[in-house]
PDB file of C-alpha atoms in Angstrom:
ATOM      1  CA  UNK A   1       0.000   0.000   0.000  1.00  0.00           C
ATOM      2  CA  UNK A   2       2.820   2.393   0.836  1.00  0.00           C
ATOM      3  CA  UNK A   3       4.126   2.064  -2.737  1.00  0.00           C
ATOM      4  CA  UNK A   4       0.747   2.316  -4.442  1.00  0.00           C
ATOM      5  CA  UNK A   5      -0.388   5.657  -2.981  1.00  0.00           C
ATOM      6  CA  UNK A   6       2.605   7.648  -4.320  1.00  0.00           C
ATOM      7  CA  UNK A   7       2.172   5.962  -7.699  1.00  0.00           C
ATOM      8  CA  UNK A   8      -1.484   7.002  -7.786  1.00  0.00           C
ATOM      9  CA  UNK A   9      -0.360  10.545  -6.962  1.00  0.00           C
ATOM     10  CA  UNK A  10       2.087  10.277  -9.871  1.00  0.00           C
ATOM     11  CA  UNK A  11      -0.783   9.141 -12.076  1.00  0.00           C
ATOM     12  CA  UNK A  12      -2.850  12.184 -11.142  1.00  0.00           C
ATOM     13  CA  UNK A  13       0.104  14.521 -11.682  1.00  0.00           C
ATOM     14  CA  UNK A  14       1.010  12.935 -15.039  1.00  0.00           C
ATOM     15  CA  UNK A  15      -2.608  13.287 -16.185  1.00  0.00           C
ATOM     16  CA  UNK A  16      -2.696  16.923 -15.095  1.00  0.00           C
ATOM     17  CA  UNK A  17       0.453  17.738 -17.070  1.00  0.00           C
ATOM     18  CA  UNK A  18      -0.215  15.406 -20.034  1.00  0.00           C
ATOM     19  CA  UNK A  19       2.942  13.419 -19.327  1.00  0.00           C
ATOM     20  CA  UNK A  20       2.317  10.539 -21.708  1.00  0.00           C
ATOM     21  CA  UNK A  21       5.612   8.836 -20.930  1.00  0.00           C
ATOM     22  CA  UNK A  22       4.591   8.301 -17.317  1.00  0.00           C
ATOM     23  CA  UNK A  23       0.984   7.498 -18.217  1.00  0.00           C
ATOM     24  CA  UNK A  24       2.127   4.780 -20.631  1.00  0.00           C
ATOM     25  CA  UNK A  25       4.455   3.160 -18.080  1.00  0.00           C
ATOM     26  CA  UNK A  26       2.215   3.186 -15.008  1.00  0.00           C
ATOM     27  CA  UNK A  27      -0.064   0.264 -15.990  1.00  0.00           C
ATOM     28  CA  UNK A  28       2.977  -2.029 -16.262  1.00  0.00           C
ATOM     29  CA  UNK A  29       4.284  -0.823 -12.902  1.00  0.00           C
ATOM     30  CA  UNK A  30       0.899  -1.368 -11.254  1.00  0.00           C
ATOM     31  CA  UNK A  31       0.701  -4.774 -12.910  1.00  0.00           C
ATOM     32  CA  UNK A  32       4.085  -5.744 -11.493  1.00  0.00           C
ATOM     33  CA  UNK A  33       2.954  -4.728  -8.000  1.00  0.00           C
ATOM     34  CA  UNK A  34       0.063  -7.174  -8.217  1.00  0.00           C
ATOM     35  CA  UNK A  35      -2.362  -7.784  -5.366  1.00  0.00           C
ATOM     36  CA  UNK A  36      -1.365  -4.725  -3.311  1.00  0.00           C
ATOM     37  CA  UNK A  37      -2.524  -2.430  -6.140  1.00  0.00           C
ATOM     38  CA  UNK A  38      -5.867  -4.154  -6.772  1.00  0.00           C
ATOM     39  CA  UNK A  39      -8.216  -2.308  -4.384  1.00  0.00           C
ATOM     40  CA  UNK A  40      -6.623   1.155  -4.759  1.00  0.00           C
ATOM     41  CA  UNK A  41      -6.748   0.939  -8.561  1.00  0.00           C
ATOM     42  CA  UNK A  42     -10.312  -0.311  -8.499  1.00  0.00           C
ATOM     43  CA  UNK A  43     -11.275   2.664  -6.316  1.00  0.00           C
ATOM     44  CA  UNK A  44      -9.549   5.104  -8.702  1.00  0.00           C
ATOM     45  CA  UNK A  45     -11.286   3.550 -11.716  1.00  0.00           C
ATOM     46  CA  UNK A  46     -14.680   3.751 -10.002  1.00  0.00           C
ATOM     47  CA  UNK A  47     -14.293   7.362  -8.886  1.00  0.00           C
ATOM     48  CA  UNK A  48     -16.123   9.429 -11.475  1.00  0.00           C
ATOM     49  CA  UNK A  49     -14.596  12.619 -10.136  1.00  0.00           C
ATOM     50  CA  UNK A  50     -11.349  11.447 -11.761  1.00  0.00           C
ATOM     51  CA  UNK A  51     -10.958  12.286 -15.432  1.00  0.00           C
ATOM     52  CA  UNK A  52     -11.062   9.546 -18.047  1.00  0.00           C
ATOM     53  CA  UNK A  53      -7.294   9.269 -18.421  1.00  0.00           C
ATOM     54  CA  UNK A  54      -6.801   8.604 -14.708  1.00  0.00           C
ATOM     55  CA  UNK A  55      -9.656   6.105 -14.628  1.00  0.00           C
ATOM     56  CA  UNK A  56      -8.589   4.297 -17.793  1.00  0.00           C
ATOM     57  CA  UNK A  57      -4.937   4.116 -16.686  1.00  0.00           C
ATOM     58  CA  UNK A  58      -6.092   2.563 -13.407  1.00  0.00           C
ATOM     59  CA  UNK A  59      -8.182   0.069 -15.378  1.00  0.00           C
ATOM     60  CA  UNK A  60      -5.194  -0.701 -17.609  1.00  0.00           C
ATOM     61  CA  UNK A  61      -3.137  -1.272 -14.452  1.00  0.00           C
ATOM     62  CA  UNK A  62      -5.714  -3.752 -13.186  1.00  0.00           C
ATOM     63  CA  UNK A  63      -5.631  -5.578 -16.505  1.00  0.00           C
ATOM     64  CA  UNK A  64      -1.825  -5.623 -16.437  1.00  0.00           C
ATOM     65  CA  UNK A  65      -2.006  -7.387 -13.060  1.00  0.00           C
ATOM     66  CA  UNK A  66      -3.621 -10.379 -14.732  1.00  0.00           C
ATOM     67  CA  UNK A  67      -0.528 -11.017 -16.862  1.00  0.00           C
ATOM     68  CA  UNK A  68       1.492 -12.290 -13.910  1.00  0.00           C
ATOM     69  CA  UNK A  69      -1.367 -12.988 -11.532  1.00  0.00           C
ATOM     70  CA  UNK A  70      -4.331 -14.688 -13.201  1.00  0.00           C
ATOM     71  CA  UNK A  71      -5.992 -15.033  -9.784  1.00  0.00           C
ATOM     72  CA  UNK A  72      -7.803 -11.715 -10.300  1.00  0.00           C
ATOM     73  CA  UNK A  73      -8.486 -12.213 -13.992  1.00  0.00           C
ATOM     74  CA  UNK A  74     -12.233 -12.850 -13.692  1.00  0.00           C
ATOM     75  CA  UNK A  75     -12.749 -10.027 -11.179  1.00  0.00           C
ATOM     76  CA  UNK A  76     -10.746  -7.533 -13.254  1.00  0.00           C
ATOM     77  CA  UNK A  77     -12.470  -8.319 -16.530  1.00  0.00           C
ATOM     78  CA  UNK A  78     -15.924  -8.509 -14.921  1.00  0.00           C
ATOM     79  CA  UNK A  79     -15.171  -5.062 -13.499  1.00  0.00           C
ATOM     80  CA  UNK A  80     -14.171  -3.721 -16.940  1.00  0.00           C
ATOM     81  CA  UNK A  81     -17.334  -5.236 -18.416  1.00  0.00           C
ATOM     82  CA  UNK A  82     -19.454  -3.599 -15.707  1.00  0.00           C
ATOM     83  CA  UNK A  83     -18.070  -0.191 -16.690  1.00  0.00           C
ATOM     84  CA  UNK A  84     -18.644  -0.898 -20.382  1.00  0.00           C
ATOM     85  CA  UNK A  85     -22.230  -2.006 -19.690  1.00  0.00           C
ATOM     86  CA  UNK A  86     -23.092   0.912 -17.397  1.00  0.00           C
ATOM     87  CA  UNK A  87     -25.280   3.283 -19.422  1.00  0.00           C
ATOM     88  CA  UNK A  88     -24.751   6.010 -16.807  1.00  0.00           C
ATOM     89  CA  UNK A  89     -21.002   5.996 -17.541  1.00  0.00           C
ATOM     90  CA  UNK A  90     -19.353   8.396 -19.953  1.00  0.00           C
ATOM     91  CA  UNK A  91     -19.250   6.802 -23.431  1.00  0.00           C
ATOM     92  CA  UNK A  92     -15.499   7.309 -23.707  1.00  0.00           C
ATOM     93  CA  UNK A  93     -14.906   5.499 -20.423  1.00  0.00           C
ATOM     94  CA  UNK A  94     -17.226   2.716 -21.549  1.00  0.00           C
ATOM     95  CA  UNK A  95     -15.234   2.427 -24.775  1.00  0.00           C
ATOM     96  CA  UNK A  96     -11.914   2.365 -22.935  1.00  0.00           C
ATOM     97  CA  UNK A  97     -13.191  -0.385 -20.640  1.00  0.00           C
ATOM     98  CA  UNK A  98     -14.301  -2.326 -23.711  1.00  0.00           C
ATOM     99  CA  UNK A  99     -10.831  -1.934 -25.201  1.00  0.00           C
ATOM    100  CA  UNK A 100      -9.359  -3.626 -22.132  1.00  0.00           C
ATOM    101  CA  UNK A 101     -11.577  -6.626 -22.844  1.00  0.00           C
ATOM    102  CA  UNK A 102     -10.617  -6.619 -26.511  1.00  0.00           C
ATOM    103  CA  UNK A 103      -6.906  -6.084 -25.876  1.00  0.00           C
ATOM    104  CA  UNK A 104      -6.863  -9.095 -23.577  1.00  0.00           C
ATOM    105  CA  UNK A 105      -8.957 -11.229 -25.941  1.00  0.00           C
ATOM    106  CA  UNK A 106     -11.803 -11.747 -23.482  1.00  0.00           C
ATOM    107  CA  UNK A 107     -14.205 -13.825 -25.581  1.00  0.00           C
ATOM    108  CA  UNK A 108     -16.490 -14.306 -22.562  1.00  0.00           C
ATOM    109  CA  UNK A 109     -17.758 -10.758 -23.090  1.00  0.00           C
ATOM    110  CA  UNK A 110     -18.319 -10.939 -26.840  1.00  0.00           C
ATOM    111  CA  UNK A 111     -22.101 -10.519 -26.547  1.00  0.00           C
ATOM    112  CA  UNK A 112     -21.699  -7.388 -24.389  1.00  0.00           C
ATOM    113  CA  UNK A 113     -19.033  -6.017 -26.722  1.00  0.00           C
ATOM    114  CA  UNK A 114     -21.341  -6.485 -29.712  1.00  0.00           C
ATOM    115  CA  UNK A 115     -24.192  -4.796 -27.821  1.00  0.00           C
ATOM    116  CA  UNK A 116     -21.903  -1.858 -27.112  1.00  0.00           C
ATOM    117  CA  UNK A 117     -21.088  -1.618 -30.818  1.00  0.00           C
ATOM    118  CA  UNK A 118     -24.816  -1.556 -31.591  1.00  0.00           C
ATOM    119  CA  UNK A 119     -25.233   1.228 -29.025  1.00  0.00           C
ATOM    120  CA  UNK A 120     -22.380   3.184 -30.638  1.00  0.00           C
ATOM    121  CA  UNK A 121     -23.945   2.713 -34.079  1.00  0.00           C
ATOM    122  CA  UNK A 122     -27.254   4.131 -32.792  1.00  0.00           C
ATOM    123  CA  UNK A 123     -25.366   7.107 -31.336  1.00  0.00           C
ATOM    124  CA  UNK A 124     -23.534   7.601 -34.637  1.00  0.00           C
ATOM    125  CA  UNK A 125     -26.884   7.578 -36.487  1.00  0.00           C
ATOM    126  CA  UNK A 126     -28.082  10.402 -34.226  1.00  0.00           C
ATOM    127  CA  UNK A 127     -24.800  12.329 -34.303  1.00  0.00           C
ATOM    128  CA  UNK A 128     -22.475  11.975 -37.303  1.00  0.00           C
ATOM    129  CA  UNK A 129     -19.601  13.375 -35.201  1.00  0.00           C
ATOM    130  CA  UNK A 130     -19.929  10.647 -32.574  1.00  0.00           C
ATOM    131  CA  UNK A 131     -16.611   8.805 -32.263  1.00  0.00           C
ATOM    132  CA  UNK A 132     -16.970   5.046 -32.231  1.00  0.00           C
ATOM    133  CA  UNK A 133     -14.283   3.211 -30.257  1.00  0.00           C
ATOM    134  CA  UNK A 134     -14.467   0.074 -32.377  1.00  0.00           C
ATOM    135  CA  UNK A 135     -16.811  -1.755 -34.719  1.00  0.00           C
ATOM    136  CA  UNK A 136     -17.986  -5.333 -35.332  1.00  0.00           C
ATOM    137  CA  UNK A 137     -14.976  -6.142 -37.500  1.00  0.00           C
ATOM    138  CA  UNK A 138     -12.636  -4.984 -34.724  1.00  0.00           C
ATOM    139  CA  UNK A 139     -14.342  -7.381 -32.313  1.00  0.00           C
ATOM    140  CA  UNK A 140     -13.956 -10.297 -34.711  1.00  0.00           C
ATOM    141  CA  UNK A 141     -10.326  -9.432 -35.415  1.00  0.00           C
ATOM    142  CA  UNK A 142      -9.288  -8.736 -31.829  1.00  0.00           C
ATOM    143  CA  UNK A 143     -11.068 -11.713 -30.314  1.00  0.00           C
ATOM    144  CA  UNK A 144      -9.446 -14.105 -32.783  1.00  0.00           C
ATOM    145  CA  UNK A 145      -5.936 -12.631 -32.432  1.00  0.00           C
ATOM    146  CA  UNK A 146      -3.287 -14.253 -30.249  1.00  0.00           C
ATOM    147  CA  UNK A 147      -3.492 -12.506 -26.878  1.00  0.00           C
ATOM    148  CA  UNK A 148      -1.123 -14.608 -24.838  1.00  0.00           C
ATOM    149  CA  UNK A 149       0.156 -11.724 -22.704  1.00  0.00           C
ATOM    150  CA  UNK A 150       1.815 -14.201 -20.375  1.00  0.00           C
ATOM    151  CA  UNK A 151       4.494 -14.910 -23.024  1.00  0.00           C
ATOM    152  CA  UNK A 152       5.773 -11.328 -22.865  1.00  0.00           C
TER     153      UNK A 152
END
């Protein structure tokens, strides 16, 4: 815990100053910390007062934990799916949560991912400037790709 809190402060500071180098490295660092980072990262990802970059980096850190520690895999990906499926969430955060599922090849959530695509398509029909995070072809491609993160 004593290591995680300063790292979360670093995350907030990096987000405030658009320090992409730090933001890109933090998920791997959180992943390497494992279990001790689980609850703090989950709390950061749930806290809607945090901006999307802080929340999504925390979610990426949770996903990175599953590379070395598959014990939390189901809980982490169920959590990401719950954000994606939460209609009260910001669409960008929902899309970023969905990307975690896609990036880690989580076929279990294919139905929910396809439903999210349908939702995005309806939004795009209403607003031509609506940015879709991914489409049906992306789901097919990403869920059939080799996602053996444990090899890395």
